């Protein structure tokens, strides 16, 4: 619980502690693979319109796959641990296929995009089961700080992963993508057994019919929350598909830029997660959104005018600090509903904003192709308008400590930073143990990959040159 203002890993199930280890390795692996998917598409020849269409299709697939996932999870909710594990395994194997495409063994841009879109339903089912399960592994009274602590440790993994990615993706194309995707796949698949070790302390009953599942939902709260998030996500998605495209083709970045920007983001997230976690527990979701939201609106307006790596790094630190608080509030707000219909709420909460984002991402790509950077200015103005709606709808749900008026108690935030050194000492203690285990796993994985590489080189089937 809490002692002298410090975070303790108490009041949580053993599975949550295992999730920190699993998350550490998975985040490291995702930094090597998932973060480079859009640059990979650009390398394969994708333009702004193709990226906009891909993003739109990806978002459009979220509602049906989320509802299907909710129905499956509702029917077999007692087996949500197995559903999460097996769907995650199938979804993570795609990175082996992406490595094959990068190596030239078959397929191109179209096949890579189709592969990522086709596996989204499995990823959504695994993610929905994970969200439903993880909420039951933490005492609600310390949920904000527990997830902030987990996110901080995972931020260290992300920083290490992106630092490794700088070296890997500095290799000539396509070797960087082959190594990055292959190593990411090996690590992601290796952590799947840890997902099953989460355990399920509750094992909620399943088998409810569609009618009963829908009847349990508080539709007024669910639809108003989803509508507010739809407006916000749409304003952000206006430039989601073209952000990396502009960075590569106009500003002149390459994969090393992307990796360095991600390192900066990971470091910032790791340092600020605990601050935002404590702010959330004390001020609630509305207070955190009120603090971070208005400044997020400035990000797209500044982005196209920062044409140096140092400028983009500064913007990345600024943006990550704000998005860390906003994302933590949005996640904890979503999982704090009545457990009886939490899985259905999360499905709707994800689906309606995704559908709106699908349209806005493609519209944003079209606006960008015709009017250029005006699309970024439109996104900034739209974020302010969406924030006004969000602030009218979002409630204080999920606050476990006294509800405080943010403006009347703003001075308290100045004292949050005083605990940062104490928090860091606790986190480093656990992180060192995790890092030791992770590096042993990395060494063994690299050894296996080296044997595989040498064997293929000897038979002459490994692509040694771009």
Short mmCIF file of C-alpha atoms in Angstrom, two decimals:
data_model
loop_
_atom_site.label_atom_id
_atom_site.label_comp_id
_atom_site.label_asym_id
_atom_site.label_seq_id
_atom_site.Cartn_x
_atom_site.Cartn_y
_atom_site.Cartn_z
CA UNK A 1 0.00 0.00 0.00
CA UNK A 2 1.23 3.51 0.79
CA UNK A 3 3.82 4.30 3.44
CA UNK A 4 5.32 7.76 3.88
CA UNK A 5 4.09 8.72 0.42
CA UNK A 6 6.07 5.95 -1.30
CA UNK A 7 4.78 3.40 -3.73
CA UNK A 8 4.92 -0.23 -2.57
CA UNK A 9 4.09 -3.22 -4.73
CA UNK A 10 1.44 -4.35 -2.27
CA UNK A 11 -2.29 -4.60 -2.75
CA UNK A 12 -1.67 -6.28 -6.10
CA UNK A 13 -1.94 -9.90 -7.22
CA UNK A 14 1.12 -11.95 -8.14
CA UNK A 15 -0.04 -11.81 -11.74
CA UNK A 16 0.40 -8.03 -11.81
CA UNK A 17 4.03 -8.42 -10.76
CA UNK A 18 4.49 -11.02 -13.51
CA UNK A 19 2.90 -8.55 -15.93
CA UNK A 20 5.75 -6.16 -15.18
CA UNK A 21 8.31 -8.77 -16.25
CA UNK A 22 6.32 -9.81 -19.31
CA UNK A 23 5.67 -6.21 -20.20
CA UNK A 24 9.35 -5.32 -19.87
CA UNK A 25 10.41 -7.90 -22.46
CA UNK A 26 7.41 -7.28 -24.72
CA UNK A 27 7.94 -3.52 -24.75
CA UNK A 28 11.63 -4.01 -25.52
CA UNK A 29 10.72 -6.29 -28.42
CA UNK A 30 7.99 -3.96 -29.69
CA UNK A 31 10.49 -1.12 -29.79
CA UNK A 32 12.50 -3.18 -32.28
CA UNK A 33 9.56 -4.11 -34.47
CA UNK A 34 6.22 -2.34 -34.03
CA UNK A 35 7.64 1.18 -33.91
CA UNK A 36 9.07 0.81 -37.42
CA UNK A 37 6.02 -0.43 -39.28
CA UNK A 38 5.11 2.92 -40.90
CA UNK A 39 8.73 3.66 -41.94
CA UNK A 40 8.80 0.13 -43.40
CA UNK A 41 5.69 0.89 -45.46
CA UNK A 42 7.35 4.09 -46.68
CA UNK A 43 10.44 2.09 -47.65
CA UNK A 44 8.16 -0.24 -49.61
CA UNK A 45 6.80 2.74 -51.56
CA UNK A 46 3.74 3.94 -49.63
CA UNK A 47 2.63 7.53 -50.20
CA UNK A 48 0.48 9.83 -48.06
CA UNK A 49 -2.78 8.56 -49.59
CA UNK A 50 -1.81 4.90 -49.15
CA UNK A 51 -0.88 5.52 -45.53
CA UNK A 52 -4.14 7.39 -45.00
CA UNK A 53 -6.13 4.51 -46.50
CA UNK A 54 -4.23 1.96 -44.40
CA UNK A 55 -4.87 3.92 -41.21
CA UNK A 56 -8.54 4.37 -42.14
CA UNK A 57 -9.01 0.65 -42.79
CA UNK A 58 -7.20 -0.20 -39.57
CA UNK A 59 -9.46 2.08 -37.57
CA UNK A 60 -12.61 0.95 -39.41
CA UNK A 61 -11.88 -2.64 -38.47
CA UNK A 62 -11.77 -1.82 -34.76
CA UNK A 63 -15.57 -1.58 -34.15
CA UNK A 64 -16.57 -4.97 -35.62
CA UNK A 65 -13.52 -6.69 -34.14
CA UNK A 66 -14.11 -5.07 -30.74
CA UNK A 67 -17.76 -6.12 -30.65
CA UNK A 68 -16.86 -9.60 -31.81
CA UNK A 69 -14.17 -9.73 -29.13
CA UNK A 70 -16.67 -8.54 -26.52
CA UNK A 71 -19.14 -11.27 -27.49
CA UNK A 72 -16.45 -13.95 -27.42
CA UNK A 73 -15.11 -12.71 -24.11
CA UNK A 74 -18.60 -12.48 -22.64
CA UNK A 75 -19.36 -16.04 -23.72
CA UNK A 76 -16.07 -17.51 -22.46
CA UNK A 77 -15.09 -14.94 -19.86
CA UNK A 78 -14.09 -17.63 -17.38
CA UNK A 79 -11.39 -18.57 -19.91
CA UNK A 80 -10.22 -15.02 -20.60
CA UNK A 81 -6.67 -15.96 -19.58
CA UNK A 82 -6.50 -18.65 -22.28
CA UNK A 83 -8.10 -16.37 -24.87
CA UNK A 84 -5.56 -13.66 -24.15
CA UNK A 85 -2.62 -16.04 -24.33
CA UNK A 86 -3.48 -17.85 -27.55
CA UNK A 87 -4.61 -14.72 -29.43
CA UNK A 88 -1.44 -12.91 -28.39
CA UNK A 89 0.68 -15.81 -29.65
CA UNK A 90 -1.00 -15.81 -33.07
CA UNK A 91 -0.75 -12.02 -33.39
CA UNK A 92 2.93 -11.90 -32.40
CA UNK A 93 3.94 -14.49 -34.97
CA UNK A 94 3.21 -11.94 -37.69
CA UNK A 95 6.61 -10.33 -37.12
CA UNK A 96 8.31 -13.44 -38.47
CA UNK A 97 6.29 -12.96 -41.65
CA UNK A 98 7.20 -9.27 -41.73
CA UNK A 99 10.87 -10.24 -41.48
CA UNK A 100 10.34 -12.59 -44.43
CA UNK A 101 8.83 -9.75 -46.49
CA UNK A 102 11.74 -7.48 -45.55
CA UNK A 103 14.23 -10.14 -46.64
CA UNK A 104 12.60 -10.40 -50.06
CA UNK A 105 11.37 -13.95 -49.63
CA UNK A 106 7.93 -12.90 -50.84
CA UNK A 107 5.37 -10.11 -50.77
CA UNK A 108 5.57 -6.34 -50.83
CA UNK A 109 3.66 -3.28 -49.63
CA UNK A 110 0.22 -4.72 -50.31
CA UNK A 111 0.95 -8.01 -48.57
CA UNK A 112 2.52 -6.28 -45.56
CA UNK A 113 -0.50 -4.01 -45.11
CA UNK A 114 -2.99 -6.84 -45.55
CA UNK A 115 -1.13 -8.99 -43.04
CA UNK A 116 -1.24 -6.28 -40.38
CA UNK A 117 -4.92 -5.56 -41.00
CA UNK A 118 -5.93 -9.23 -41.07
CA UNK A 119 -4.46 -9.95 -37.65
CA UNK A 120 -6.08 -6.96 -35.94
CA UNK A 121 -9.12 -8.93 -34.68
CA UNK A 122 -6.82 -11.30 -32.79
CA UNK A 123 -4.85 -8.38 -31.36
CA UNK A 124 -8.10 -6.69 -30.29
CA UNK A 125 -9.39 -9.83 -28.58
CA UNK A 126 -6.09 -10.29 -26.75
CA UNK A 127 -6.06 -6.62 -25.76
CA UNK A 128 -9.66 -6.63 -24.53
CA UNK A 129 -9.06 -9.78 -22.46
CA UNK A 130 -5.86 -8.23 -21.06
CA UNK A 131 -7.63 -5.00 -20.07
CA UNK A 132 -10.47 -6.90 -18.40
CA UNK A 133 -8.07 -9.19 -16.53
CA UNK A 134 -5.43 -6.69 -15.45
CA UNK A 135 -8.01 -4.52 -13.69
CA UNK A 136 -8.78 -7.40 -11.34
CA UNK A 137 -5.13 -7.84 -10.40
CA UNK A 138 -4.80 -4.44 -8.67
CA UNK A 139 -6.49 -2.94 -5.62
CA UNK A 140 -8.59 -0.04 -6.99
CA UNK A 141 -7.35 2.21 -4.18
CA UNK A 142 -3.80 2.22 -5.63
CA UNK A 143 -4.62 1.59 -9.29
CA UNK A 144 -3.27 4.89 -10.57
CA UNK A 145 0.06 4.57 -8.79
CA UNK A 146 0.38 0.83 -9.49
CA UNK A 147 -0.01 1.33 -13.24
CA UNK A 148 2.21 4.38 -13.13
CA UNK A 149 4.94 2.29 -11.48
CA UNK A 150 4.46 -0.46 -14.08
CA UNK A 151 4.55 2.07 -16.90
CA UNK A 152 7.71 3.63 -15.50
CA UNK A 153 9.53 0.29 -15.47
CA UNK A 154 8.22 -0.47 -18.94
CA UNK A 155 9.49 2.95 -19.98
CA UNK A 156 12.99 1.78 -19.08
CA UNK A 157 12.48 -1.25 -21.32
CA UNK A 158 11.23 0.98 -24.09
CA UNK A 159 14.26 3.24 -23.79
CA UNK A 160 16.63 0.26 -23.92
CA UNK A 161 14.73 -1.14 -26.89
CA UNK A 162 14.82 2.06 -28.89
CA UNK A 163 18.50 2.54 -28.05
CA UNK A 164 19.13 -0.91 -29.48
CA UNK A 165 16.95 0.00 -32.47
CA UNK A 166 19.23 2.97 -33.26
CA UNK A 167 22.07 0.52 -33.88
CA UNK A 168 19.96 -2.06 -35.72
CA UNK A 169 18.25 0.36 -38.08
CA UNK A 170 21.51 2.12 -38.86
CA UNK A 171 22.32 -0.94 -40.95
CA UNK A 172 21.71 -0.69 -44.70
CA UNK A 173 18.15 -1.36 -45.84
CA UNK A 174 16.71 -3.98 -45.60
CA UNK A 175 19.09 -5.60 -43.06
CA UNK A 176 17.91 -3.35 -40.23
CA UNK A 177 14.30 -4.40 -40.76
CA UNK A 178 15.20 -8.08 -41.10
CA UNK A 179 17.13 -8.11 -37.81
CA UNK A 180 14.68 -5.83 -35.99
CA UNK A 181 11.56 -7.74 -36.98
CA UNK A 182 13.15 -11.16 -36.42
CA UNK A 183 14.57 -10.36 -32.98
CA UNK A 184 11.32 -8.67 -31.98
CA UNK A 185 9.36 -11.75 -33.03
CA UNK A 186 11.60 -14.12 -31.05
CA UNK A 187 11.26 -12.07 -27.85
CA UNK A 188 7.52 -11.48 -28.22
CA UNK A 189 6.82 -15.16 -28.73
CA UNK A 190 9.15 -16.09 -25.86
CA UNK A 191 7.10 -13.99 -23.40
CA UNK A 192 3.75 -15.59 -24.27
CA UNK A 193 4.04 -18.19 -21.44
CA UNK A 194 4.36 -15.31 -18.98
CA UNK A 195 0.94 -14.07 -20.07
CA UNK A 196 -0.57 -17.35 -18.93
CA UNK A 197 1.26 -17.06 -15.61
CA UNK A 198 -0.78 -13.93 -14.80
CA UNK A 199 -3.41 -16.27 -13.42
CA UNK A 200 -7.03 -15.23 -12.91
CA UNK A 201 -7.98 -14.74 -9.26
CA UNK A 202 -11.65 -14.12 -10.02
CA UNK A 203 -12.53 -16.18 -13.11
CA UNK A 204 -15.81 -14.34 -13.72
CA UNK A 205 -18.65 -16.41 -15.08
CA UNK A 206 -19.37 -16.23 -18.79
CA UNK A 207 -22.03 -17.57 -21.05
CA UNK A 208 -24.41 -14.61 -20.92
CA UNK A 209 -26.51 -14.06 -24.01
CA UNK A 210 -26.13 -10.98 -26.18
CA UNK A 211 -29.36 -9.60 -24.76
CA UNK A 212 -28.19 -9.97 -21.17
CA UNK A 213 -24.75 -8.57 -21.93
CA UNK A 214 -26.18 -5.47 -23.58
CA UNK A 215 -28.77 -5.06 -20.83
CA UNK A 216 -26.05 -4.85 -18.19
CA UNK A 217 -24.44 -1.83 -19.82
CA UNK A 218 -25.15 1.69 -18.59
CA UNK A 219 -25.70 3.02 -22.10
CA UNK A 220 -25.98 6.68 -21.17
CA UNK A 221 -22.52 6.70 -19.60
CA UNK A 222 -21.02 4.40 -22.23
CA UNK A 223 -22.25 6.36 -25.25
CA UNK A 224 -21.50 9.81 -23.87
CA UNK A 225 -17.98 8.79 -22.86
CA UNK A 226 -17.42 7.18 -26.27
CA UNK A 227 -18.77 10.21 -28.14
CA UNK A 228 -16.43 12.53 -26.26
CA UNK A 229 -13.43 10.32 -26.95
CA UNK A 230 -14.51 10.01 -30.60
CA UNK A 231 -14.34 13.78 -31.00
CA UNK A 232 -10.92 13.90 -29.35
CA UNK A 233 -9.44 10.95 -31.24
CA UNK A 234 -10.72 12.33 -34.55
CA UNK A 235 -8.92 15.60 -33.98
CA UNK A 236 -5.70 13.71 -33.27
CA UNK A 237 -6.12 11.25 -36.14
CA UNK A 238 -6.37 14.03 -38.69
CA UNK A 239 -2.57 13.99 -38.82
CA UNK A 240 -1.95 10.45 -37.56
CA UNK A 241 -1.42 8.93 -41.01
CA UNK A 242 0.74 11.74 -42.39
CA UNK A 243 2.94 12.50 -39.38
CA UNK A 244 5.72 10.01 -40.15
CA UNK A 245 5.34 10.61 -43.90
CA UNK A 246 5.99 14.34 -43.42
CA UNK A 247 8.86 13.60 -41.07
CA UNK A 248 10.56 11.36 -43.67
CA UNK A 249 9.75 13.06 -46.95
CA UNK A 250 9.67 16.76 -46.04
CA UNK A 251 11.76 17.22 -42.91
CA UNK A 252 14.28 14.61 -44.09
CA UNK A 253 14.35 12.12 -41.23
CA UNK A 254 15.39 8.48 -41.45
CA UNK A 255 15.05 5.40 -39.24
CA UNK A 256 17.75 6.61 -36.86
CA UNK A 257 15.72 9.76 -36.21
CA UNK A 258 12.64 7.70 -35.41
CA UNK A 259 14.61 5.51 -33.02
CA UNK A 260 16.18 8.52 -31.25
CA UNK A 261 12.82 10.25 -30.94
CA UNK A 262 11.42 7.09 -29.39
CA UNK A 263 14.34 6.94 -26.93
CA UNK A 264 13.54 10.49 -25.85
CA UNK A 265 9.88 9.59 -25.48
CA UNK A 266 10.65 6.52 -23.40
CA UNK A 267 12.95 8.42 -21.06
CA UNK A 268 10.39 11.17 -20.60
CA UNK A 269 7.60 8.68 -19.97
CA UNK A 270 9.69 6.78 -17.44
CA UNK A 271 10.46 9.93 -15.44
CA UNK A 272 6.94 11.40 -15.49
CA UNK A 273 4.73 8.33 -15.05
CA UNK A 274 4.89 8.39 -11.26
CA UNK A 275 4.07 12.10 -11.11
CA UNK A 276 1.01 11.63 -13.31
CA UNK A 277 -0.01 8.51 -11.37
CA UNK A 278 -0.12 10.39 -8.10
CA UNK A 279 -1.89 13.33 -9.76
CA UNK A 280 -4.54 10.95 -11.12
CA UNK A 281 -5.17 9.29 -7.76
CA UNK A 282 -5.62 12.66 -6.10
CA UNK A 283 -7.31 14.78 -8.77
CA UNK A 284 -9.06 12.16 -10.87
CA UNK A 285 -9.33 11.86 -14.66
CA UNK A 286 -10.96 15.23 -15.22
CA UNK A 287 -8.21 17.09 -13.38
CA UNK A 288 -5.45 15.35 -15.34
CA UNK A 289 -7.18 15.94 -18.68
CA UNK A 290 -7.72 19.58 -17.77
CA UNK A 291 -4.03 19.96 -17.00
CA UNK A 292 -2.63 18.18 -20.07
CA UNK A 293 -5.26 18.59 -22.79
CA UNK A 294 -4.93 22.28 -23.78
CA UNK A 295 -1.17 22.01 -24.27
CA UNK A 296 -1.52 18.90 -26.45
CA UNK A 297 -3.38 21.06 -28.95
CA UNK A 298 -0.19 23.04 -29.64
CA UNK A 299 1.82 20.02 -30.78
CA UNK A 300 0.66 19.68 -34.41
CA UNK A 301 1.04 23.41 -35.08
CA UNK A 302 4.70 23.32 -34.03
CA UNK A 303 5.65 20.02 -35.68
CA UNK A 304 6.12 21.04 -39.36
CA UNK A 305 8.28 24.07 -38.44
CA UNK A 306 10.89 22.10 -36.46
CA UNK A 307 13.16 20.83 -39.23
CA UNK A 308 16.15 19.74 -37.15
CA UNK A 309 16.66 16.66 -35.02
CA UNK A 310 17.16 18.79 -31.92
CA UNK A 311 13.90 20.61 -32.54
CA UNK A 312 12.00 17.38 -33.01
CA UNK A 313 13.59 15.92 -29.87
CA UNK A 314 12.42 18.93 -27.86
CA UNK A 315 8.90 18.58 -29.23
CA UNK A 316 8.93 14.86 -28.49
CA UNK A 317 9.82 15.43 -24.83
CA UNK A 318 7.11 18.08 -24.53
CA UNK A 319 4.49 15.92 -26.24
CA UNK A 320 5.35 12.75 -24.36
CA UNK A 321 5.12 14.47 -20.99
CA UNK A 322 1.59 15.62 -21.76
CA UNK A 323 0.41 12.43 -23.48
CA UNK A 324 1.68 10.31 -20.58
CA UNK A 325 -0.76 12.00 -18.22
CA UNK A 326 -3.63 12.03 -20.69
CA UNK A 327 -3.23 8.35 -21.63
CA UNK A 328 -2.94 7.22 -18.02
CA UNK A 329 -6.16 9.08 -17.16
CA UNK A 330 -8.02 7.68 -20.19
CA UNK A 331 -6.97 4.08 -19.45
CA UNK A 332 -7.79 4.14 -15.75
CA UNK A 333 -11.06 5.95 -16.46
CA UNK A 334 -12.11 3.20 -18.89
CA UNK A 335 -11.37 0.26 -16.57
CA UNK A 336 -13.00 1.87 -13.51
CA UNK A 337 -16.57 1.06 -14.60
CA UNK A 338 -18.70 -1.68 -13.04
CA UNK A 339 -16.87 -5.01 -13.56
CA UNK A 340 -20.17 -6.63 -14.56
CA UNK A 341 -20.08 -4.92 -17.96
CA UNK A 342 -16.50 -3.60 -18.11
CA UNK A 343 -15.58 -5.70 -21.15
CA UNK A 344 -18.60 -4.46 -23.12
CA UNK A 345 -17.94 -0.86 -22.08
CA UNK A 346 -14.30 -1.08 -23.21
CA UNK A 347 -15.39 -2.53 -26.56
CA UNK A 348 -17.79 0.37 -27.18
CA UNK A 349 -15.34 2.90 -25.70
CA UNK A 350 -12.73 1.75 -28.24
CA UNK A 351 -15.06 1.19 -31.19
CA UNK A 352 -16.89 4.49 -31.63
CA UNK A 353 -13.72 6.61 -31.41
CA UNK A 354 -11.98 4.22 -33.81
CA UNK A 355 -14.76 4.55 -36.36
CA UNK A 356 -14.57 8.33 -36.17
CA UNK A 357 -10.77 8.21 -36.39
CA UNK A 358 -11.00 6.03 -39.48
CA UNK A 359 -12.76 8.76 -41.41
CA UNK A 360 -10.67 11.62 -40.01
CA UNK A 361 -7.32 9.94 -40.80
CA UNK A 362 -8.22 9.53 -44.48
CA UNK A 363 -9.68 13.04 -44.66
CA UNK A 364 -6.51 14.37 -43.07
CA UNK A 365 -4.38 12.63 -45.71
CA UNK A 366 -6.47 14.16 -48.51
CA UNK A 367 -6.28 17.63 -46.94
CA UNK A 368 -2.52 17.24 -46.59
CA UNK A 369 -2.06 16.25 -50.23
CA UNK A 370 -4.00 19.32 -51.35
CA UNK A 371 -3.15 21.99 -48.76
CA UNK A 372 0.06 20.73 -47.14
CA UNK A 373 0.78 21.68 -43.54
CA UNK A 374 -2.62 23.35 -43.16
CA UNK A 375 -3.79 19.89 -42.03
CA UNK A 376 -1.62 20.22 -38.90
CA UNK A 377 -3.17 23.58 -38.01
CA UNK A 378 -6.67 22.17 -38.46
CA UNK A 379 -5.79 19.33 -36.10
CA UNK A 380 -4.69 21.79 -33.41
CA UNK A 381 -7.91 23.80 -33.58
CA UNK A 382 -10.01 20.63 -33.65
CA UNK A 383 -8.27 19.37 -30.50
CA UNK A 384 -9.27 22.48 -28.58
CA UNK A 385 -12.90 22.11 -29.68
CA UNK A 386 -12.92 18.40 -28.80
CA UNK A 387 -11.34 19.11 -25.41
CA UNK A 388 -14.19 21.49 -24.54
CA UNK A 389 -16.68 18.67 -25.21
CA UNK A 390 -14.58 16.15 -23.31
CA UNK A 391 -14.42 18.35 -20.22
CA UNK A 392 -18.22 18.66 -20.15
CA UNK A 393 -18.77 14.90 -20.28
CA UNK A 394 -15.93 13.24 -18.38
CA UNK A 395 -16.72 12.55 -14.74
CA UNK A 396 -14.65 11.97 -11.63
CA UNK A 397 -15.23 8.22 -11.81
CA UNK A 398 -12.31 6.18 -10.57
CA UNK A 399 -11.10 8.64 -7.90
CA UNK A 400 -10.42 6.70 -4.71
CA UNK A 401 -9.07 9.57 -2.61
CA UNK A 402 -10.80 12.81 -1.70
CA UNK A 403 -12.00 14.69 -4.72
CA UNK A 404 -10.20 18.02 -4.83
CA UNK A 405 -10.85 21.01 -7.00
CA UNK A 406 -7.81 21.25 -9.28
CA UNK A 407 -7.63 25.02 -9.44
CA UNK A 408 -7.98 25.41 -5.65
CA UNK A 409 -5.31 22.81 -4.96
CA UNK A 410 -2.94 23.37 -7.84
CA UNK A 411 -0.11 24.21 -5.45
CA UNK A 412 -0.08 20.58 -4.32
CA UNK A 413 1.30 19.55 -7.68
CA UNK A 414 4.46 21.52 -6.95
CA UNK A 415 5.22 19.10 -4.13
CA UNK A 416 4.72 15.94 -6.16
CA UNK A 417 8.23 16.14 -7.60
CA UNK A 418 9.84 15.95 -4.18
CA UNK A 419 9.09 12.21 -4.07
CA UNK A 420 10.65 11.54 -7.48
CA UNK A 421 14.05 10.50 -6.09
CA UNK A 422 12.43 8.16 -3.57
CA UNK A 423 10.25 6.62 -6.27
CA UNK A 424 13.25 6.17 -8.56
CA UNK A 425 15.14 4.25 -5.87
CA UNK A 426 12.26 1.79 -5.49
CA UNK A 427 11.83 1.41 -9.24
CA UNK A 428 15.54 0.92 -9.91
CA UNK A 429 15.65 -1.87 -7.33
CA UNK A 430 13.05 -3.83 -9.29
CA UNK A 431 14.36 -2.70 -12.67
CA UNK A 432 17.88 -4.03 -12.00
CA UNK A 433 16.47 -7.48 -11.31
CA UNK A 434 14.38 -7.32 -14.45
CA UNK A 435 17.24 -6.05 -16.59
CA UNK A 436 19.43 -8.94 -15.48
CA UNK A 437 16.79 -11.46 -16.54
CA UNK A 438 16.12 -9.63 -19.79
CA UNK A 439 19.76 -9.45 -20.81
CA UNK A 440 20.19 -13.17 -20.17
CA UNK A 441 17.20 -13.76 -22.43
CA UNK A 442 18.59 -11.38 -25.05
CA UNK A 443 21.96 -13.11 -25.02
CA UNK A 444 20.40 -16.51 -25.55
CA UNK A 445 18.13 -15.12 -28.30
CA UNK A 446 21.03 -13.49 -30.12
CA UNK A 447 23.01 -16.74 -29.82
CA UNK A 448 20.13 -18.66 -31.39
CA UNK A 449 19.72 -16.09 -34.14
CA UNK A 450 23.46 -16.16 -34.86
CA UNK A 451 23.37 -19.92 -35.31
CA UNK A 452 20.39 -19.50 -37.63
CA UNK A 453 22.16 -16.77 -39.58
CA UNK A 454 25.38 -18.78 -40.03
CA UNK A 455 23.44 -21.84 -41.13
CA UNK A 456 21.51 -19.90 -43.76
CA UNK A 457 24.66 -18.13 -44.90
CA UNK A 458 26.37 -21.46 -45.43
CA UNK A 459 23.56 -22.72 -47.64
CA UNK A 460 23.46 -19.37 -49.45
CA UNK A 461 19.83 -18.41 -48.76
CA UNK A 462 20.29 -15.45 -46.42
CA UNK A 463 20.11 -11.95 -47.99
CA UNK A 464 23.50 -10.49 -47.11
CA UNK A 465 23.16 -7.37 -49.27
CA UNK A 466 20.36 -4.86 -49.64
#
